Tab-separated table of C-alpha atoms in Angstrom:
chain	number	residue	atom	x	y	z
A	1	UNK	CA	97.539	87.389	97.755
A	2	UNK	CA	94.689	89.875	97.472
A	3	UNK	CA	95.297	93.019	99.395
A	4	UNK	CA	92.759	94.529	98.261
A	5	UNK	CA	90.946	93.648	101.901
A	6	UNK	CA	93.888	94.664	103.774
A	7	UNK	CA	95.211	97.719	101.917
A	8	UNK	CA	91.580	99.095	102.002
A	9	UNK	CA	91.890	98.588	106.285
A	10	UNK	CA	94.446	100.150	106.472
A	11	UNK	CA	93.373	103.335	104.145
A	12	UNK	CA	90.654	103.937	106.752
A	13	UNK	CA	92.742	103.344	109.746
A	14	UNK	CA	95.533	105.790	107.715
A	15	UNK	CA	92.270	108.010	107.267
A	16	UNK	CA	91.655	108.371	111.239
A	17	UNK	CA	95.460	108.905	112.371
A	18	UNK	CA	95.415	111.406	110.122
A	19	UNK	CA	92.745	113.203	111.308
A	20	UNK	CA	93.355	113.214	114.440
A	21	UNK	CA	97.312	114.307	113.868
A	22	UNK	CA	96.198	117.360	111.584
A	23	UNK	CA	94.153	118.284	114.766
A	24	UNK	CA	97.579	119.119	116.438
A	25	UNK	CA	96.492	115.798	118.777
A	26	UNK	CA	98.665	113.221	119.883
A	27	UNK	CA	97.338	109.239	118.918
A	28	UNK	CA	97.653	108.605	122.081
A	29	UNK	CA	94.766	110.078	123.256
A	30	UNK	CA	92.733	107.437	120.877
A	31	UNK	CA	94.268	104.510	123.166
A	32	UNK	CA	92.322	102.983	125.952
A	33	UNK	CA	93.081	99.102	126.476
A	34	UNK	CA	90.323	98.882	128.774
A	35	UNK	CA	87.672	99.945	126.389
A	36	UNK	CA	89.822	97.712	123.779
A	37	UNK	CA	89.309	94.671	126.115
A	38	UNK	CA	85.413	94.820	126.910
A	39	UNK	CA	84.757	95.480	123.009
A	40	UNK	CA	86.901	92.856	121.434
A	41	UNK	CA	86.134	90.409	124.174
A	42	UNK	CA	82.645	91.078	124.997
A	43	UNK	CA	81.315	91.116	120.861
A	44	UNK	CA	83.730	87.982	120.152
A	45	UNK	CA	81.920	86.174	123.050
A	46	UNK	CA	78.854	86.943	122.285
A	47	UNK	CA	79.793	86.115	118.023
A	48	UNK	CA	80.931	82.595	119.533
A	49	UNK	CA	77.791	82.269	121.148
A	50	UNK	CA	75.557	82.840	118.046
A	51	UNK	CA	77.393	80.464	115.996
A	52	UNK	CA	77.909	76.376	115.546
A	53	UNK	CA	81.221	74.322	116.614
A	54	UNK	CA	81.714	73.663	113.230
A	55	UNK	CA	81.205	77.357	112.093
A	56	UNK	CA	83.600	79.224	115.375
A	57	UNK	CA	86.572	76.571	114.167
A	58	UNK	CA	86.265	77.524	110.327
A	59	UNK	CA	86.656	81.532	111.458
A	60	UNK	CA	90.578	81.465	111.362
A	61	UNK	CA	90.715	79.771	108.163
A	62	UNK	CA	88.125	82.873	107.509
A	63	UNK	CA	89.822	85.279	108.976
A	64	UNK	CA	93.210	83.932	106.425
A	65	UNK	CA	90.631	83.834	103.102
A	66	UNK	CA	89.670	87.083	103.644
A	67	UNK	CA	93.041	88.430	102.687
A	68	UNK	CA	94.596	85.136	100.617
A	69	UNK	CA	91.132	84.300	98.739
A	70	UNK	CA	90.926	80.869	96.977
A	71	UNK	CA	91.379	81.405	93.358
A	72	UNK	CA	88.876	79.312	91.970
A	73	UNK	CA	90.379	79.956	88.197
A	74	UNK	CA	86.839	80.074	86.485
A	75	UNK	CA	88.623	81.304	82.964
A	76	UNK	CA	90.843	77.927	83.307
A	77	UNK	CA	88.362	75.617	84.167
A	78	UNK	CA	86.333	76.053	81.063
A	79	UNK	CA	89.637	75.353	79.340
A	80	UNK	CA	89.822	71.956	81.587
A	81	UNK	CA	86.392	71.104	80.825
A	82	UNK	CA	86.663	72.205	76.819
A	83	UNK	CA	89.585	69.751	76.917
A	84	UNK	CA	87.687	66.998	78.535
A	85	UNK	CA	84.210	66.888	76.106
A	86	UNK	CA	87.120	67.358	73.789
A	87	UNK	CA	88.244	63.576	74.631
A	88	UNK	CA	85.202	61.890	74.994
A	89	UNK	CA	84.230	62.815	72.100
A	90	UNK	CA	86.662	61.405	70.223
A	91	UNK	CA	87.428	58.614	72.548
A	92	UNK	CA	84.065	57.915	74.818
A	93	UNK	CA	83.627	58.591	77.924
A	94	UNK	CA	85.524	55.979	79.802
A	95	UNK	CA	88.598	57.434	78.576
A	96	UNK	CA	88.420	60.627	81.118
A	97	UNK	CA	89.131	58.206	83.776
A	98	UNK	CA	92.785	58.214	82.915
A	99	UNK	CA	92.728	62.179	83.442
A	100	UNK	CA	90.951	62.195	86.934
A	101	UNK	CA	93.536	62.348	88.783
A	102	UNK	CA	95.076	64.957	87.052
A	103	UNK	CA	92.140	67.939	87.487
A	104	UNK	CA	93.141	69.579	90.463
A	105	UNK	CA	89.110	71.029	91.369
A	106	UNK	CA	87.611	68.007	93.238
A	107	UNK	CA	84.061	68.938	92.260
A	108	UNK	CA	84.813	68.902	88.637
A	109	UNK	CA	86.795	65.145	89.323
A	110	UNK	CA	83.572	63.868	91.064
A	111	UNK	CA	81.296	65.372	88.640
A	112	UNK	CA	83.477	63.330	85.735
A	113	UNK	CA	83.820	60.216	88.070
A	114	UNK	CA	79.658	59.924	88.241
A	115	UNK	CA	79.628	60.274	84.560
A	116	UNK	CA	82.082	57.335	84.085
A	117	UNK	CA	80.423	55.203	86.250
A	118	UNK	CA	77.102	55.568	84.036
A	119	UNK	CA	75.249	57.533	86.664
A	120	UNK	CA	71.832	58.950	85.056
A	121	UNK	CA	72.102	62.499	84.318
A	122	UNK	CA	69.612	63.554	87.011
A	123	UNK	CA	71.344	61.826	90.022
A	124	UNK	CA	74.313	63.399	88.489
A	125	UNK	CA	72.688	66.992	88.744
A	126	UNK	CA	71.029	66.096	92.061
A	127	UNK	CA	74.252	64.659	93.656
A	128	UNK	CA	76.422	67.946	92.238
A	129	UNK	CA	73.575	70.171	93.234
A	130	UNK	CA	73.450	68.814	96.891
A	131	UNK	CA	77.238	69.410	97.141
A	132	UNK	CA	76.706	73.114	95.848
A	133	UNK	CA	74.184	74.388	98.313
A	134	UNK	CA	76.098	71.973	101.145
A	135	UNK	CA	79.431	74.751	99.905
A	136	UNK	CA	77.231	77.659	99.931
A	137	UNK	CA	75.496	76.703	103.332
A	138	UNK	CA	78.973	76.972	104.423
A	139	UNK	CA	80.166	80.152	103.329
A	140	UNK	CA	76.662	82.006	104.573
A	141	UNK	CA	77.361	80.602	107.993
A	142	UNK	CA	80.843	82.694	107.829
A	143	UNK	CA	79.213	85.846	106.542
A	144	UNK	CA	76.750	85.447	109.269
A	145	UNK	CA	79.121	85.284	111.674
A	146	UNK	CA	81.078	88.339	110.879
A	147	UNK	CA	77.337	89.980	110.143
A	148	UNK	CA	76.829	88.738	114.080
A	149	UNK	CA	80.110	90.194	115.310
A	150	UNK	CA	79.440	93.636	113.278
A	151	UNK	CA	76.446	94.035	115.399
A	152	UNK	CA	77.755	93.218	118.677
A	153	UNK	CA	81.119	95.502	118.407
A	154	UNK	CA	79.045	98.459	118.706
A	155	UNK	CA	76.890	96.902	121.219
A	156	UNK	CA	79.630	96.422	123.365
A	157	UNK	CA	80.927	100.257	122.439
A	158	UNK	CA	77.648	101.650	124.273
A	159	UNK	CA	77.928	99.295	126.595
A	160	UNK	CA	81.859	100.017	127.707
A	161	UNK	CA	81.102	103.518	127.286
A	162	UNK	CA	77.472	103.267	130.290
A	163	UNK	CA	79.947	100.985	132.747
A	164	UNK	CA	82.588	103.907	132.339
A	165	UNK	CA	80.653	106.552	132.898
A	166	UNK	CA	79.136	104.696	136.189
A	167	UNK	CA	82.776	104.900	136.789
A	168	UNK	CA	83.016	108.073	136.430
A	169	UNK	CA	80.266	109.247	138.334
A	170	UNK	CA	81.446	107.405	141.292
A	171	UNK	CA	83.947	110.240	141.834
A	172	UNK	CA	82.452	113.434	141.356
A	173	UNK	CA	84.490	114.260	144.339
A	174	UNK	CA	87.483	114.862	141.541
A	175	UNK	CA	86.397	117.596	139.055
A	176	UNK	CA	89.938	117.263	137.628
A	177	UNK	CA	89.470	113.623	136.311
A	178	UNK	CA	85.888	114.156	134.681
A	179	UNK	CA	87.283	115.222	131.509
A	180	UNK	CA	89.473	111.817	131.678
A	181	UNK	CA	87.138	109.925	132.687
A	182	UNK	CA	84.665	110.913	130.063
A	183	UNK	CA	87.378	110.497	127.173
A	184	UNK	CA	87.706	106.847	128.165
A	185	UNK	CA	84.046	105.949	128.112
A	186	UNK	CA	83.665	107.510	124.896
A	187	UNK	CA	86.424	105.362	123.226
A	188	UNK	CA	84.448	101.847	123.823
A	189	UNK	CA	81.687	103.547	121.537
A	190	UNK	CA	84.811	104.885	119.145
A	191	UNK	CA	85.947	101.253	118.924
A	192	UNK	CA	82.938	99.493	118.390
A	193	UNK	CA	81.998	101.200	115.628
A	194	UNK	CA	85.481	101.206	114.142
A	195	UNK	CA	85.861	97.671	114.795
A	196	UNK	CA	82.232	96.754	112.953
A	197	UNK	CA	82.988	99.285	109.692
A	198	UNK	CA	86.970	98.341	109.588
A	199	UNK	CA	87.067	94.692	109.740
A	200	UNK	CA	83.727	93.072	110.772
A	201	UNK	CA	81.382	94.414	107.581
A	202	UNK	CA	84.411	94.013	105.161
A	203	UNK	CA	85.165	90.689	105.802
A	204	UNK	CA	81.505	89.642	105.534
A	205	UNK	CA	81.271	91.403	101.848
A	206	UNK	CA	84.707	89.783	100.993
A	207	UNK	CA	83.024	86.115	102.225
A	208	UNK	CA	80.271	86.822	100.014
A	209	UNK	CA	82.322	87.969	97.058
A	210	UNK	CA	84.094	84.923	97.453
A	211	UNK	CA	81.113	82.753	98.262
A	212	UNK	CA	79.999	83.895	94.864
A	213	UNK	CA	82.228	83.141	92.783
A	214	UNK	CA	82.425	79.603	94.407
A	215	UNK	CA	79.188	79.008	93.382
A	216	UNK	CA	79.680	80.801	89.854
A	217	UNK	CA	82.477	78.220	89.316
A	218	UNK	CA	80.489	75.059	90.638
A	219	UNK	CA	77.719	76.082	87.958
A	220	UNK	CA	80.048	76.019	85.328
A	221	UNK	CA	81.450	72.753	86.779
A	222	UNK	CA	77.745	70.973	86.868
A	223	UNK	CA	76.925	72.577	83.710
A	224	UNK	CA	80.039	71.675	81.704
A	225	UNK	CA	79.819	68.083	83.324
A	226	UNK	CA	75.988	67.860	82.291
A	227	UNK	CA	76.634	68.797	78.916
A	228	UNK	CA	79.524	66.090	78.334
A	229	UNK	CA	77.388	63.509	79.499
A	230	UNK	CA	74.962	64.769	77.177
A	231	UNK	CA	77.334	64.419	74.166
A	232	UNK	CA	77.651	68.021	73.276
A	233	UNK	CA	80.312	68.896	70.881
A	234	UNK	CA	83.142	70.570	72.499
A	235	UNK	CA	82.889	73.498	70.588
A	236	UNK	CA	79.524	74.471	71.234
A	237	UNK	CA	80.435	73.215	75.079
A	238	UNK	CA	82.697	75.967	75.459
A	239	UNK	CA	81.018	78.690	73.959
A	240	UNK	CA	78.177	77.858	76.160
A	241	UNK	CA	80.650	77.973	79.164
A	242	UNK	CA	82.007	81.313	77.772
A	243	UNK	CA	78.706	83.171	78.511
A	244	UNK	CA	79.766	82.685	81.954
A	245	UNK	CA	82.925	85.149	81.692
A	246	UNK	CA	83.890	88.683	80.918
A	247	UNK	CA	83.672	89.974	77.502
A	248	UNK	CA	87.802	90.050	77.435
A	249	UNK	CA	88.046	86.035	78.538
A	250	UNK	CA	85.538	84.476	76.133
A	251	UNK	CA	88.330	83.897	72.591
A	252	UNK	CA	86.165	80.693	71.468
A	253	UNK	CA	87.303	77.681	70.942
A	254	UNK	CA	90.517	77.533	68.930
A	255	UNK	CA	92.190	80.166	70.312
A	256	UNK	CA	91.554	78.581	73.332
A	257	UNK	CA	92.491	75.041	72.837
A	258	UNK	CA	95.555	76.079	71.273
A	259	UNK	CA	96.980	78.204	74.299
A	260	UNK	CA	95.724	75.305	76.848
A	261	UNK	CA	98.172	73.199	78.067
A	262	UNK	CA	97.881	69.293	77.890
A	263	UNK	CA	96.165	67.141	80.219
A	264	UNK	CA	98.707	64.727	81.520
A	265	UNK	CA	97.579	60.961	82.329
């Protein structure tokens, strides 16, 4: 699990509480579930209404990434690809069929598939390169979203905070509950801007982060699968590969075929 999403939430909501308690105030005061409801509810609506089917039933599964990111292992799959040039070299390239099933990154399994079933090296980078921007079309449709509901949540804030003080001047007749009334109106433009710097605009950087380094590992995965079918020699394969990874992850080679584990037909 990354917490690095959550624990930085709840830093800034820690951040607020405390500022208002070392005010001598009571949290309390920063409660209004009436200015709750027309923010959350109004800016999800309208978020909803912005966005595809397809895209509003993938924001859960969002929502869940966001804090349990996919680990798309780039340092191990140049292992798994080292491994496979590795074998067709020395055996062809009909012999990675018996290790399909075994690679647990689809893209990489259909990449080697194509390959085996003597598919020309540019339908192979045409088919793989489809699939890529089809993932990434994906992922921008979620950080759009979130980018969508960021700008509505303080939207809705001003918006809350006009209908409440409509309210409010509907019963000047009270002096006593102006300073009340004014308090609540103000919180719908306290929560909407919360809302949007607290969750919406971190999720959508965390969808991008992790949009990226989809798409970082899918290069390597067309590239490495490119390069096989091009005959390169495993060695030079993975130093290629390496270029893609921090300083600290590229040993070379040896040092990494030797700590890899075997691929089991």
């Amino acid at each position: 699990m990354d917490l690095a999403l959550l624990g930085g939430m709840l830093i800034a909501v820690f951040s607020i509480i405390a500022n208002v308690l070392w005010d001598g105030n009571s949290f309390a005061v920063l409660w209004g579930a009436s200015s709750m409801f027309i923010v959350v509810l109004g800016s999800l609506g309208c978020a909803v209404a912005s966005s595809s089917l397809d895209t509003n039933k993938a924001i859960g599964k969002a929502f869940k990434e966001g804090i349990q990111p996919p680990d798309f292992n780039i340092d191990g799959m140049v292992t798994v690809i080292g491994q496979l040039a590795d074998i067709a070299r020395r055996e062809g390239v009909l012999a990675l069929e018996s290790k399909i099933a075994t690679l647990e990154d689809k893209f990489l399994a259909q990449g080697a598939q194509m390959i085996i079933d003597g598919m020309d090296s540019e339908r192979v980078e045409e088919t793989m390169y489809i699939r890529m921007e089809t993932a990434k079309a994906r992922r921008k449709n979620l950080v759009s979203w979130f980018e969508a509901w960021s700008g509505f949540l303080p939207s809705f804030g001003m918006i809350g905070t006009v209908v409440g003080l409509v309210n409010m001047l509907q019963n000047l007749s009270d002096p006593s509950q102006l300073g009340a009334g004014m308090a609540v109106a103000l919180l719908t433009t306290l929560y909407g801007v919360l809302l949007a710097n607290i969750i919406a605009n971190p999720y959508a950087a965390k969808l991008t982060a992790i949009m990226e380094d989809e798409q970082t590992a899918m290069k390597i995965t067309l590239d490495g699968v490119l390069s096989i079918q091009a005959g390169m020699s495993p060695q030079m394969l993975v130093e290629r590969l390496e270029s893609y990874l921090d300083p600290a992850q590229q040993i070379g080679y040896s040092d990494r075929m030797a700590e890899a584990a075997p691929l089991v037909a």
